[in-house]
Short mmCIF file of C-alpha atoms and ligand atoms in Angstrom, two decimals:
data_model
loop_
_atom_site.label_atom_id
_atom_site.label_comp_id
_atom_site.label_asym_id
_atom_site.label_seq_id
_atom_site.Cartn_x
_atom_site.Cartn_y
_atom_site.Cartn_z
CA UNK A 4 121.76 -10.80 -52.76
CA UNK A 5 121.89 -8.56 -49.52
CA UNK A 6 118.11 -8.24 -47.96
CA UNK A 7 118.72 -4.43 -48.99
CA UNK A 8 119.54 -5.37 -52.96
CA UNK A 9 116.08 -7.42 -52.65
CA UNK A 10 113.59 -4.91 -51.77
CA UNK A 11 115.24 -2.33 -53.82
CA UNK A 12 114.73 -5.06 -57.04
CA UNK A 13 111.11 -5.48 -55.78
CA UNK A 14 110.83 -1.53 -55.85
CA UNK A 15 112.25 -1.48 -59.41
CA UNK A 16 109.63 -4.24 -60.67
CA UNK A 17 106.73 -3.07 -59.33
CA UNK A 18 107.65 0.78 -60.47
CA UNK A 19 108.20 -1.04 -64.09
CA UNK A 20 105.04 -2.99 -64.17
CA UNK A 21 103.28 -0.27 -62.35
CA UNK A 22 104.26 2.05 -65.21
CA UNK A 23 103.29 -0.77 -68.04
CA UNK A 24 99.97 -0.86 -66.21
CA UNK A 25 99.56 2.30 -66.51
CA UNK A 26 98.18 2.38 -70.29
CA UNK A 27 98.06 -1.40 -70.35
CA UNK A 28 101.31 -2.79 -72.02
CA UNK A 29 101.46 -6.21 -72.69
CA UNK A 30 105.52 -6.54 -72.61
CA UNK A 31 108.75 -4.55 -71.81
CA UNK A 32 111.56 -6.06 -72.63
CA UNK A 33 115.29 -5.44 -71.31
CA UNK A 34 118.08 -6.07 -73.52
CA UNK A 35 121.85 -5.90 -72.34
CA UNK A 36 124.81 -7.09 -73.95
CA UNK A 37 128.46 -6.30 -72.82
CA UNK A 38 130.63 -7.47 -75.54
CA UNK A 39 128.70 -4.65 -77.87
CA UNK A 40 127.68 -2.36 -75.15
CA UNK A 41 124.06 -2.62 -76.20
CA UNK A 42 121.22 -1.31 -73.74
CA UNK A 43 117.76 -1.80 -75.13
CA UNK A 44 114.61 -1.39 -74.05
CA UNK A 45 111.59 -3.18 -76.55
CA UNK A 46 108.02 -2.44 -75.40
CA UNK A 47 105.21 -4.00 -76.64
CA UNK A 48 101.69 -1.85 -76.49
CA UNK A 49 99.11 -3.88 -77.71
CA UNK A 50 99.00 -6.86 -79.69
CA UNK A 51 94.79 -6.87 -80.48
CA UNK A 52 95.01 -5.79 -84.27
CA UNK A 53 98.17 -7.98 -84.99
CA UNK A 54 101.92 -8.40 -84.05
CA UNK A 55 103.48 -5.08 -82.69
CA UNK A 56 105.02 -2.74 -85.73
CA UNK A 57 107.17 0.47 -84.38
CA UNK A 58 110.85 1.70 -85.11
CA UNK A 59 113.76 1.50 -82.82
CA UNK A 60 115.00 4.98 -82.03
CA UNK A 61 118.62 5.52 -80.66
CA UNK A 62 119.24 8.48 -78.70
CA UNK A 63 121.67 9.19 -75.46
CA UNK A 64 119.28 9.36 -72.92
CA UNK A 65 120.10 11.33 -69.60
CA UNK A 66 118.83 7.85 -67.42
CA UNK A 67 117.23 4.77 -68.12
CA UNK A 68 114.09 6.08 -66.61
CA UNK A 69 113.69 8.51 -69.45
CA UNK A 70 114.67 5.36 -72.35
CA UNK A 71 111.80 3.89 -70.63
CA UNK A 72 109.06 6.78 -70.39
CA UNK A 73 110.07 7.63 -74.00
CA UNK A 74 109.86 3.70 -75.03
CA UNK A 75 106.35 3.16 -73.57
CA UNK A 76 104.81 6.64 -75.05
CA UNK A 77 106.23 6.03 -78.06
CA UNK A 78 104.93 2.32 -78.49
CA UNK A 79 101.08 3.60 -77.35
CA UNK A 80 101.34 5.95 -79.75
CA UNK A 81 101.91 3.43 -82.41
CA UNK A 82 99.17 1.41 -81.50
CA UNK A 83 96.95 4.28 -82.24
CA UNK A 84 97.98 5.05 -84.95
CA UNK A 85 98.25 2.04 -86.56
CA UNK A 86 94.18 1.63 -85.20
CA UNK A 87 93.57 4.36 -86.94
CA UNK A 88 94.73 3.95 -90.23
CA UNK A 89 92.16 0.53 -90.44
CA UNK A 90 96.20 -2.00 -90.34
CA UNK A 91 96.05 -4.48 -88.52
CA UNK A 92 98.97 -4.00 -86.79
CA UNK A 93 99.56 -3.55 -83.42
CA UNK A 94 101.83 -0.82 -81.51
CA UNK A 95 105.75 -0.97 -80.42
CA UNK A 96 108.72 0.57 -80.20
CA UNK A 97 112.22 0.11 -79.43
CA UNK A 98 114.63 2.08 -78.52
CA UNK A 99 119.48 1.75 -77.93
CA UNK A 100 120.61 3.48 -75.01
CA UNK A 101 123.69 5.51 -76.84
CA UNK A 102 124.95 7.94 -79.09
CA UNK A 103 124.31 6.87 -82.28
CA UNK A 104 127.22 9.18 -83.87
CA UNK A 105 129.58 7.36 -82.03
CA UNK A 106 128.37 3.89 -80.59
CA UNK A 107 126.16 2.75 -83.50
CA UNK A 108 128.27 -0.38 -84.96
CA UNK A 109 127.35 -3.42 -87.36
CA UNK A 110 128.39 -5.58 -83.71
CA UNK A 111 125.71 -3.88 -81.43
CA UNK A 112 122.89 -3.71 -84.35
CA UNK A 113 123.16 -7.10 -85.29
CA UNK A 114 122.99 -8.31 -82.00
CA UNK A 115 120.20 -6.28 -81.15
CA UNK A 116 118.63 -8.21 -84.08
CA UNK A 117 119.37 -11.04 -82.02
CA UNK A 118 116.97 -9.73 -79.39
CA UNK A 119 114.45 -8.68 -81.68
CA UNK A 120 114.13 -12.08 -83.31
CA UNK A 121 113.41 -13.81 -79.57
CA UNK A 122 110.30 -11.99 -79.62
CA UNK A 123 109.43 -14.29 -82.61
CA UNK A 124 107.66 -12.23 -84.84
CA UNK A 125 105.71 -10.56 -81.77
CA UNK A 126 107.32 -6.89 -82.61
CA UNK A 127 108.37 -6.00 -85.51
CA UNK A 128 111.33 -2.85 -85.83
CA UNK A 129 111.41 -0.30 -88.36
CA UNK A 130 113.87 2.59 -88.72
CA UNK A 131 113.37 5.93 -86.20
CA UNK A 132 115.47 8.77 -85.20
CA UNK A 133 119.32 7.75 -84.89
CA UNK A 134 118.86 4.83 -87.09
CA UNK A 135 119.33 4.37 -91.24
CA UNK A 136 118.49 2.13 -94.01
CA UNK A 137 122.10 0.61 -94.00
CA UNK A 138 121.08 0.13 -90.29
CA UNK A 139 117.94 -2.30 -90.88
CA UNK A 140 120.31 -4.16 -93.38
CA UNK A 141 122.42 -5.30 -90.32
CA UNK A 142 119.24 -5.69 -88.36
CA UNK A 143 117.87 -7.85 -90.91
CA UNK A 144 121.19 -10.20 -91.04
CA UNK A 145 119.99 -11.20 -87.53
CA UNK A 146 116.14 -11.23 -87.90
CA UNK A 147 113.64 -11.40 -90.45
CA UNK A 148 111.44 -9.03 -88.41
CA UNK A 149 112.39 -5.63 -89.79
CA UNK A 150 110.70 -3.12 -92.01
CA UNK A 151 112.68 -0.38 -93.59
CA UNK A 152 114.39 -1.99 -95.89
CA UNK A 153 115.87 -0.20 -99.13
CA UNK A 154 114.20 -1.15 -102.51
CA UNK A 155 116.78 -3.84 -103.75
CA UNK A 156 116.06 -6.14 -100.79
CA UNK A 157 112.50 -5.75 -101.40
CA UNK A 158 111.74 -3.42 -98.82
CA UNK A 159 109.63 -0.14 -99.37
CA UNK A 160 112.30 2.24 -99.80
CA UNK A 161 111.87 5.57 -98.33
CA UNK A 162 107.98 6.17 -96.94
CA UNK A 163 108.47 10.40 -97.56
CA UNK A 164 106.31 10.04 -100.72
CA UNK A 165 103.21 8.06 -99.29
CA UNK A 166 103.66 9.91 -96.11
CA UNK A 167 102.98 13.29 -98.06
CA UNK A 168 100.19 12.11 -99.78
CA UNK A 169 98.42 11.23 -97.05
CA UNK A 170 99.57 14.84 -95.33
CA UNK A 171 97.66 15.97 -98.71
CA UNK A 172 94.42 14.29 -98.67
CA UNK A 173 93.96 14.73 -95.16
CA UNK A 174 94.54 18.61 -95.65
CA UNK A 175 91.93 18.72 -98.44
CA UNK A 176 89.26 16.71 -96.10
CA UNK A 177 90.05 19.16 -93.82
CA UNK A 178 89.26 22.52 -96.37
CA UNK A 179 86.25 20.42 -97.37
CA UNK A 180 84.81 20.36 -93.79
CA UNK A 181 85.31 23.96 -93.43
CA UNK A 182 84.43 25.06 -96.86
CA UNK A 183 82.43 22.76 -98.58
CA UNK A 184 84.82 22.32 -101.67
CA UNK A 185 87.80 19.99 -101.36
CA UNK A 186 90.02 22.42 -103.67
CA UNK A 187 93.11 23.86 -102.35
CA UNK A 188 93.13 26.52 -105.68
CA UNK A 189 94.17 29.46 -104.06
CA UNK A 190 94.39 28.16 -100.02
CA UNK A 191 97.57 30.05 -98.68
CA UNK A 192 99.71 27.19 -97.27
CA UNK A 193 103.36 27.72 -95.09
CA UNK A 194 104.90 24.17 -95.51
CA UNK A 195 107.53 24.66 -92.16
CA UNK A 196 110.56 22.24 -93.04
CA UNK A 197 111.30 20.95 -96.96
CA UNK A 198 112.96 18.15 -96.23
CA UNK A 199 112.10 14.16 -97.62
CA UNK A 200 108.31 15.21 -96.77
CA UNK A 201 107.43 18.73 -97.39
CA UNK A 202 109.42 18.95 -100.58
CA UNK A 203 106.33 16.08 -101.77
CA UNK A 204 103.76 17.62 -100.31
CA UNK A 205 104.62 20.91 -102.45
CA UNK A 206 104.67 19.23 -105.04
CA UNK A 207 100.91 17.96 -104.51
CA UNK A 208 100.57 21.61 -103.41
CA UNK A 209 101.63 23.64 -106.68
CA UNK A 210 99.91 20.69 -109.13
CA UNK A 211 96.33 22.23 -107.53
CA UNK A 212 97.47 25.95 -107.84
CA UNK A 213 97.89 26.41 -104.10
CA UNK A 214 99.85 29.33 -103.00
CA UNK A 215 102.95 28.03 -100.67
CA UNK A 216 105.12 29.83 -98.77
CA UNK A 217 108.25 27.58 -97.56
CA UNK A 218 110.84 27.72 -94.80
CA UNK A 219 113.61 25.64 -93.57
CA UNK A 220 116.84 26.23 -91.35
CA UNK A 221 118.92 25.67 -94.57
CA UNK A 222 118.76 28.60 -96.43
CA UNK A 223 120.46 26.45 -99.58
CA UNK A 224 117.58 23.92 -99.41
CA UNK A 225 115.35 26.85 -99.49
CA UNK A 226 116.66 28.37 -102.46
CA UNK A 227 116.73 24.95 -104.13
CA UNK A 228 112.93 24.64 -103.59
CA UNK A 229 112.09 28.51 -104.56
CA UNK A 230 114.00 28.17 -107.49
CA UNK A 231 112.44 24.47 -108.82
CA UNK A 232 108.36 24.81 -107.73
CA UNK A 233 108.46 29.09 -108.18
CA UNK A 234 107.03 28.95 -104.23
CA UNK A 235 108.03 31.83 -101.85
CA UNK A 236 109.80 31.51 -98.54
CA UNK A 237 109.88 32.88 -95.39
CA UNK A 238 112.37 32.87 -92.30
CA UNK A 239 111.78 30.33 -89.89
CA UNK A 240 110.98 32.93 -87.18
CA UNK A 241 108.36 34.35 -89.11
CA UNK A 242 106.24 31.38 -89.63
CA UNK A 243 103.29 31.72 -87.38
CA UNK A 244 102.90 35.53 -88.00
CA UNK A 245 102.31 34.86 -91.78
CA UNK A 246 98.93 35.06 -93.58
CA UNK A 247 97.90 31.74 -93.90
CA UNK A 248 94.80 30.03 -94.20
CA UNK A 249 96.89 26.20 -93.81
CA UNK A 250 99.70 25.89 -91.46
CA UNK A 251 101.66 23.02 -91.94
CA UNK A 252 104.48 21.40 -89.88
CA UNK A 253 106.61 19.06 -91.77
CA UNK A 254 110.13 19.56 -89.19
CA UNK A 255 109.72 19.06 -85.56
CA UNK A 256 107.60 18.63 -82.87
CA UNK A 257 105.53 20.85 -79.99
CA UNK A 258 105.02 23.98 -82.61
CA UNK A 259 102.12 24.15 -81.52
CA UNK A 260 102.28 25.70 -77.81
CA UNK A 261 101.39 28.89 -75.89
CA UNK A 262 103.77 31.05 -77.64
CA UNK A 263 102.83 30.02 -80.81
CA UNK A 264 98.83 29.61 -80.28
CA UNK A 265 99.53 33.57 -79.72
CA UNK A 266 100.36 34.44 -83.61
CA UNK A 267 99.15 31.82 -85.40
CA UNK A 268 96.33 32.99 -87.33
CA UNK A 269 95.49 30.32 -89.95
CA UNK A 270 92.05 28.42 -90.32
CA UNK A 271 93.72 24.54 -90.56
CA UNK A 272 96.87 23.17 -89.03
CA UNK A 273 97.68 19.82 -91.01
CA UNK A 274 101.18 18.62 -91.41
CA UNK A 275 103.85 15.71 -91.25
CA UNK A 276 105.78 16.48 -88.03
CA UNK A 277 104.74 13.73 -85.03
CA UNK A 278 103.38 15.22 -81.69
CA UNK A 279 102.58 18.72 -83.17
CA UNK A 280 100.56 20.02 -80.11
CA UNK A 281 103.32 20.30 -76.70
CA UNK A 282 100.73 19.57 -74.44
CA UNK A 283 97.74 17.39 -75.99
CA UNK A 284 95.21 18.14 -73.33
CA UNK A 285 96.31 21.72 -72.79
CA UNK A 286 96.66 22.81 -76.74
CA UNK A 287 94.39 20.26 -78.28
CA UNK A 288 91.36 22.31 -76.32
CA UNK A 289 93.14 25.79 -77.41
CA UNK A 290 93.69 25.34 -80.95
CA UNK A 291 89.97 24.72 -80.98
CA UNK A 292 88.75 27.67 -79.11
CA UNK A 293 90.72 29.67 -81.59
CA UNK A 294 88.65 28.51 -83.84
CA UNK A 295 91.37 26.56 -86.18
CA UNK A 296 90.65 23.40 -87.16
CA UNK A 297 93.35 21.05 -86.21
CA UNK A 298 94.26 17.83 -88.46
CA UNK A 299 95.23 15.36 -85.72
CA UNK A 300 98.92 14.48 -86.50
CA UNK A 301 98.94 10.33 -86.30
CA UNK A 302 96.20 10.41 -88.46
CA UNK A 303 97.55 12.54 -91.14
CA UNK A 304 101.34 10.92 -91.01
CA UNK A 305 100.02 7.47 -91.08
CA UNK A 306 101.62 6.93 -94.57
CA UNK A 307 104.63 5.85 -92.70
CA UNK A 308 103.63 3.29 -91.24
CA UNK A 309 101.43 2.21 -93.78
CA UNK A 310 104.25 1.74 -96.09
CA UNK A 311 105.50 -0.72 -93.32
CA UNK A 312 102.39 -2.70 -93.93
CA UNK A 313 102.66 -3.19 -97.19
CA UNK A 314 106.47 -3.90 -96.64
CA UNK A 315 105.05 -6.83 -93.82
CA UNK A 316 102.35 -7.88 -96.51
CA UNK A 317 104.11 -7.52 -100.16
CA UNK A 318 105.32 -4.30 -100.61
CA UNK A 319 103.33 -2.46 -103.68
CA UNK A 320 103.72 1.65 -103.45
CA UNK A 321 100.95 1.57 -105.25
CA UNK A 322 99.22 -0.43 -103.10
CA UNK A 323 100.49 1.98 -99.97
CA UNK A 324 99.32 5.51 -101.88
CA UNK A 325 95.95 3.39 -102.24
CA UNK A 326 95.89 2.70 -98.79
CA UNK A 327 97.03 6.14 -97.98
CA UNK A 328 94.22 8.12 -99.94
CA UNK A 329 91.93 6.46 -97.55
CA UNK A 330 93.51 9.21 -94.84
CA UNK A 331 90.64 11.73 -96.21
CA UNK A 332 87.99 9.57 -95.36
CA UNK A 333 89.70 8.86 -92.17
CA UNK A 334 90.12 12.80 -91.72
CA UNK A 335 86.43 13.71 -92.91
CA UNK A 336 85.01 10.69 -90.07
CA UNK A 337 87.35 12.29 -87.22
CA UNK A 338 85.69 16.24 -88.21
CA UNK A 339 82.24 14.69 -87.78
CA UNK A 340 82.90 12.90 -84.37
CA UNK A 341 84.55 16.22 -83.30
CA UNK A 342 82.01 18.30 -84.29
CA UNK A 343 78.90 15.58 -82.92
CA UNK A 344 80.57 15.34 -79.64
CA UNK A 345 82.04 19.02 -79.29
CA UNK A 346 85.59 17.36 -78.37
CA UNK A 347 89.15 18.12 -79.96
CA UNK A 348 90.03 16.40 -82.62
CA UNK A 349 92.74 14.95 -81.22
CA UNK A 350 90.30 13.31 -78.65
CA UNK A 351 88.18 12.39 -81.42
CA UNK A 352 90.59 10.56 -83.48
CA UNK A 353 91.81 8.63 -79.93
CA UNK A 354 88.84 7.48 -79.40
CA UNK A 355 87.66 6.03 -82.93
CA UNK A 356 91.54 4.45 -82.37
CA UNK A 357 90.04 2.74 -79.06
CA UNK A 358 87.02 1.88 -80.48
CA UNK A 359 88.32 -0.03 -83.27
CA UNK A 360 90.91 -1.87 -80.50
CA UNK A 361 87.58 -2.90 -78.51
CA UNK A 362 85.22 -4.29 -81.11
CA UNK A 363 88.62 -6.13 -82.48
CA UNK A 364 89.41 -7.34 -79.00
CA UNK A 365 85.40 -8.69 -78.99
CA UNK A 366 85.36 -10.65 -81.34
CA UNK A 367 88.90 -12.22 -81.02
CA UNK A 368 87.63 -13.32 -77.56
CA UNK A 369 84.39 -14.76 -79.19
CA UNK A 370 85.98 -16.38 -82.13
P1 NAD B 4 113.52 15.55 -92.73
O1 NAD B 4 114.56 15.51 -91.66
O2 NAD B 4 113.84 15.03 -94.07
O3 NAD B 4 113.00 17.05 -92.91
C1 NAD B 4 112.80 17.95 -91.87
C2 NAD B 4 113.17 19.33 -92.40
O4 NAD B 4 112.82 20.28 -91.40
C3 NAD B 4 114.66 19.49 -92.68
O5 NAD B 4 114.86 20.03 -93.98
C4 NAD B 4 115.12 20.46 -91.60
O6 NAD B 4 116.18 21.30 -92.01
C5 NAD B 4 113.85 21.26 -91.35
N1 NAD B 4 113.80 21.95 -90.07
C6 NAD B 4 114.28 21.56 -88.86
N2 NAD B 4 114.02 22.49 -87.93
C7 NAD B 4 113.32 23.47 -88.54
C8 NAD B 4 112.75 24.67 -88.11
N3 NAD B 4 112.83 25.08 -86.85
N4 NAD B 4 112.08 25.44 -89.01
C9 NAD B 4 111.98 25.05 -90.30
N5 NAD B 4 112.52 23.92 -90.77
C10 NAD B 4 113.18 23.14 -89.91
O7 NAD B 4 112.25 14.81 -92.11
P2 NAD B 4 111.02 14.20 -92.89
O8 NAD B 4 111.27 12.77 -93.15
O9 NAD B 4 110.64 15.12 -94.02
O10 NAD B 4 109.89 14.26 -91.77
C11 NAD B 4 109.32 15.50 -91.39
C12 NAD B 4 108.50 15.30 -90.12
O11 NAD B 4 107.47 14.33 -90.36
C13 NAD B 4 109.29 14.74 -88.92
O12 NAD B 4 108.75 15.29 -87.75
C14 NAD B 4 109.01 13.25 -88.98
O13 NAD B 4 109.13 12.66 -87.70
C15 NAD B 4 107.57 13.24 -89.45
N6 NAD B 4 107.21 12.02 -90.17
C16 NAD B 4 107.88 11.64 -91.28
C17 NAD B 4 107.52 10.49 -91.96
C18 NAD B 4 108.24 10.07 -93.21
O14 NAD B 4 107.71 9.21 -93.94
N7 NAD B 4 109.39 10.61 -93.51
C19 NAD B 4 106.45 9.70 -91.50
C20 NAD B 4 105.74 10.11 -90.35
C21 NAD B 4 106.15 11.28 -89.70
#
C-alpha cells in the first residue's frame, strides 16, 4: 500500500469510528461479497438491554456515506425504542447497498445471512423497507437470527395488527390526558394512509363510535374502506386543513414540518408512520407551542417490534397485544414527564428511553 493509500485508510477509520462515537455504537460492521454483489453495512447501537433487534433495509443509496448515516440513525433509533417499550432488547439495524427491484436474489440474501450469523446471535435482523417475508425465509436458511418470519415457520406473521393496537391505546392515553375520559365516542380522527396499519386502527376506531375521515393515494383502496367501515374520506392534499381533533399518520414520514404545522389544527397527533416530526428539535418544540399534544412516534409504533420479541421469546399474538396494551401506560408516564419538566414529548419519551439504558447498565456492571 502506497504511503498515500495509508493515510487516506487512517482518514476513513477514524471518520467511521469518529461517527460510531458519536452516539456511542458498540459495532459497525462491513460486509462485501463479489460473487453476489452484496454491500452491507450491520451496526450495532447498544447491547445493555439484550442482543441487538432491528430490520435490514435495502435501498440504492446515492454513496456509502449515506448507507452509513442512515444505518447508524436507524440502529439508535431502535435502541430507543425498544427501551421504551420495557424489551429487553437492544438496538440495530442493517441495511444492502442496491436496488432491491432488481438486485435482490436468493444468492445475495442468503449470503448476507452468512454475515449475520458471524455476529453470533449479537444482532438479530428483521424485515424493513425493500425487504419481504419470502426474504427472511432465505435469510433464515443461513442463520437462525431472524425475526419476520411468516406464521407456518413459527414466526409472528405480519406485526400490522399489534402495531395498530398499540397506535390505539396510545391515542386514547393521549385524549385521557387532555380530557379526562379515555373515550374516543365522538373524537374526529383523519387516519392519513389505509394500508396493513390504518385499515386496523379503523377498525378499533369505528368499534368506539369515533368519527374517521380516511385518505390514501389509491383512490380504489379508499373506496374499499368507505364502502366496508361507512368512514368518510378526504383527498390527500386536504388532510391537514380538515377539522380534526386527532391527526393521525399511518403512510410516511416528516408530515409534520413547517408547511404543515401552518394548517394543522387538531388537538393530538398520534399515528403509525416512523419519524413523523422532519426536524425533531425544530418541530418537536412547535407542535407544542401550538398547543397540540404530540404522541411521540417510537413509542406509539412499538407493536412492531414487540411482535419481534415475542417472535425471539415464543411467539404468542396474544401475548404481543398484551404486551402492546401496556403502550397507554407508557403514553400516560411520557404526558406526565412532559408536562413536570415543560419539555416535548419527544424529549420526554428519549429520556425515560436513557434512563431505563442507565439503571440497566448499573446493575449489569454490579452484578
Ligand atoms: P403500508 O405500506 O401498508 O401502508 C401505507 C399506506 O399509506 C399505503 O396504503 C399508501 O398508499 C399510503 N400512502 C402513501 N403515501 C401517502 C400519502 N401521501 N397520503 C396518504 N396515504 C399515503 O404501511 P404500513 O405497514 O401500514 O405502515 C404504515 C406506517 O407505519 C409506515 O410509516 C411504517 O413504517 C410504520 N410502521 C409500521 C409498522 C407495522 O407493523 N406495519 C410498525 C411500525 C411502524
Amino acid at each position: 500500500m502506497s504511503t498515500d493509500n495509508i493515510s487516506m485508510a487512517h482518514e476513513m477509520n477514524a471518520g467511521i469510528t469518529g461517527r460510531m462515537s458519536q452516539f456511542d455504537h458498540e459495532q459497525v460492521v462491513f460486509c462485501q461479497d463479489k460473487a453476489t454483489g452484496l454491500k452491507s453495512i450491520i451496526a450495532i447501537h447498544d447491547t445493555t438491554l439484550g442482543p441487538a433487534v432491528g430490520g435490514t433495509r435495502m435501498w440504492a443509496y446515492a454513496s456509502e456515506a449515506d448507507a452509513l448515516t442512515d444505518v447508524l440513525r436507524l440502529s439508535r433509533g431502535m435502541t430507543y425504542k425498544s427501551a421504551l417499550a420495557g424489551l429487553n432488547i437492544g438496538g440495530g439495524k442493517a441495511v444492502i447497498i442496491g436496488d432491491a427491484r432488481t438486485q435482490k436474489n436468493e444468492a445475495l440474501l442468503r449470503r448476507f445471512g452468512k454475515f449475520v450469523d458471524t455476529l453470533g446471535g449479537q444482532y438479530i435482523t428483521a424485515e424493513d423497507v425493500g425487504m419481504s417475508t419470502r426474504d427472511m425465509e432465505y435469510i433464515k436458511m443461513s442463520t437462525d437470527h431472524v425475526v419476520g418470519l411468516p406464521d407456518y415457520m413459527d414466526g409472528g406473521g405480519d406485526p400490522s395488527p399489534v402495531t395498530a393496537y398499540g397506535v390505539y391505546m396510545a391515542m386514547k392515553a393521549a385524549v385521557k390526558h387532555q380530557t379526562g375520559s379515555e373515550s374516543l365516542a365522538g373524537k374526529k380522527v383523519v387516519v392519513q394512509g389505509i394500508g396493513h396499519v390504518g385499515e386496523y386502527l379503523v377498525q378499533h376506531l369505528i368499534k368506539e363510535n369515533a368519527l374517521v375521515t380516511v385518505a390514501d393515494i389509491y383512490e380504489d383502496r379508499v373506496r374499499e374502506v368507505v364502502n366496508k367501515y361507512g368512514v368518510k374520506a378526504c383527498n390527500t392534499n386536504d388532510v391537514y386543513t380538515q377539522d380534526m381533533d386527532i391527526y393521525s399518520p399511518c403512510a410516511l414520514g416528516a408530515t409534520i414540518n413547517d408547511d404543515t404545522l401552518k394548517l394543522l389544527k387538531c388537538a393530538i397527533i398520534c399515528g403509525a408512520a416512523n419519524n413523523q416530526l422532519a426536524d425533531e428539535t425544530v418541530h418537536g418544540i412547535e407542535v407544542m407551542k401550538k398547543g397540540i399534544l404530540y404522541a411521540p412516534d417510537y413509542l406509539v409504533n412499538a407493536g412492531g417490534i414487540i411482535n419481534c420479541y415475542w417472535e425471539i421469546i415464543g411467539y404468542s399474538q396474544e401475548a404481543a397485544l398484551s404486551q402492546s396494551e401496556l403502550i397507554y401506560n407508557t403514553m400516560e408516564k411520557c404526558l406526565i414527564k412532559s408536562d413536570a419538566e415543560k419539555i416535548p414529548t419527544y424529549l420526554a419519551a428519549n429520556k425515560m428511553a436513557e434512563e431505563r439504558i442507565a439503571a440497566i447498565a448499573n446493575i449489569n456492571k454490579k452484578f
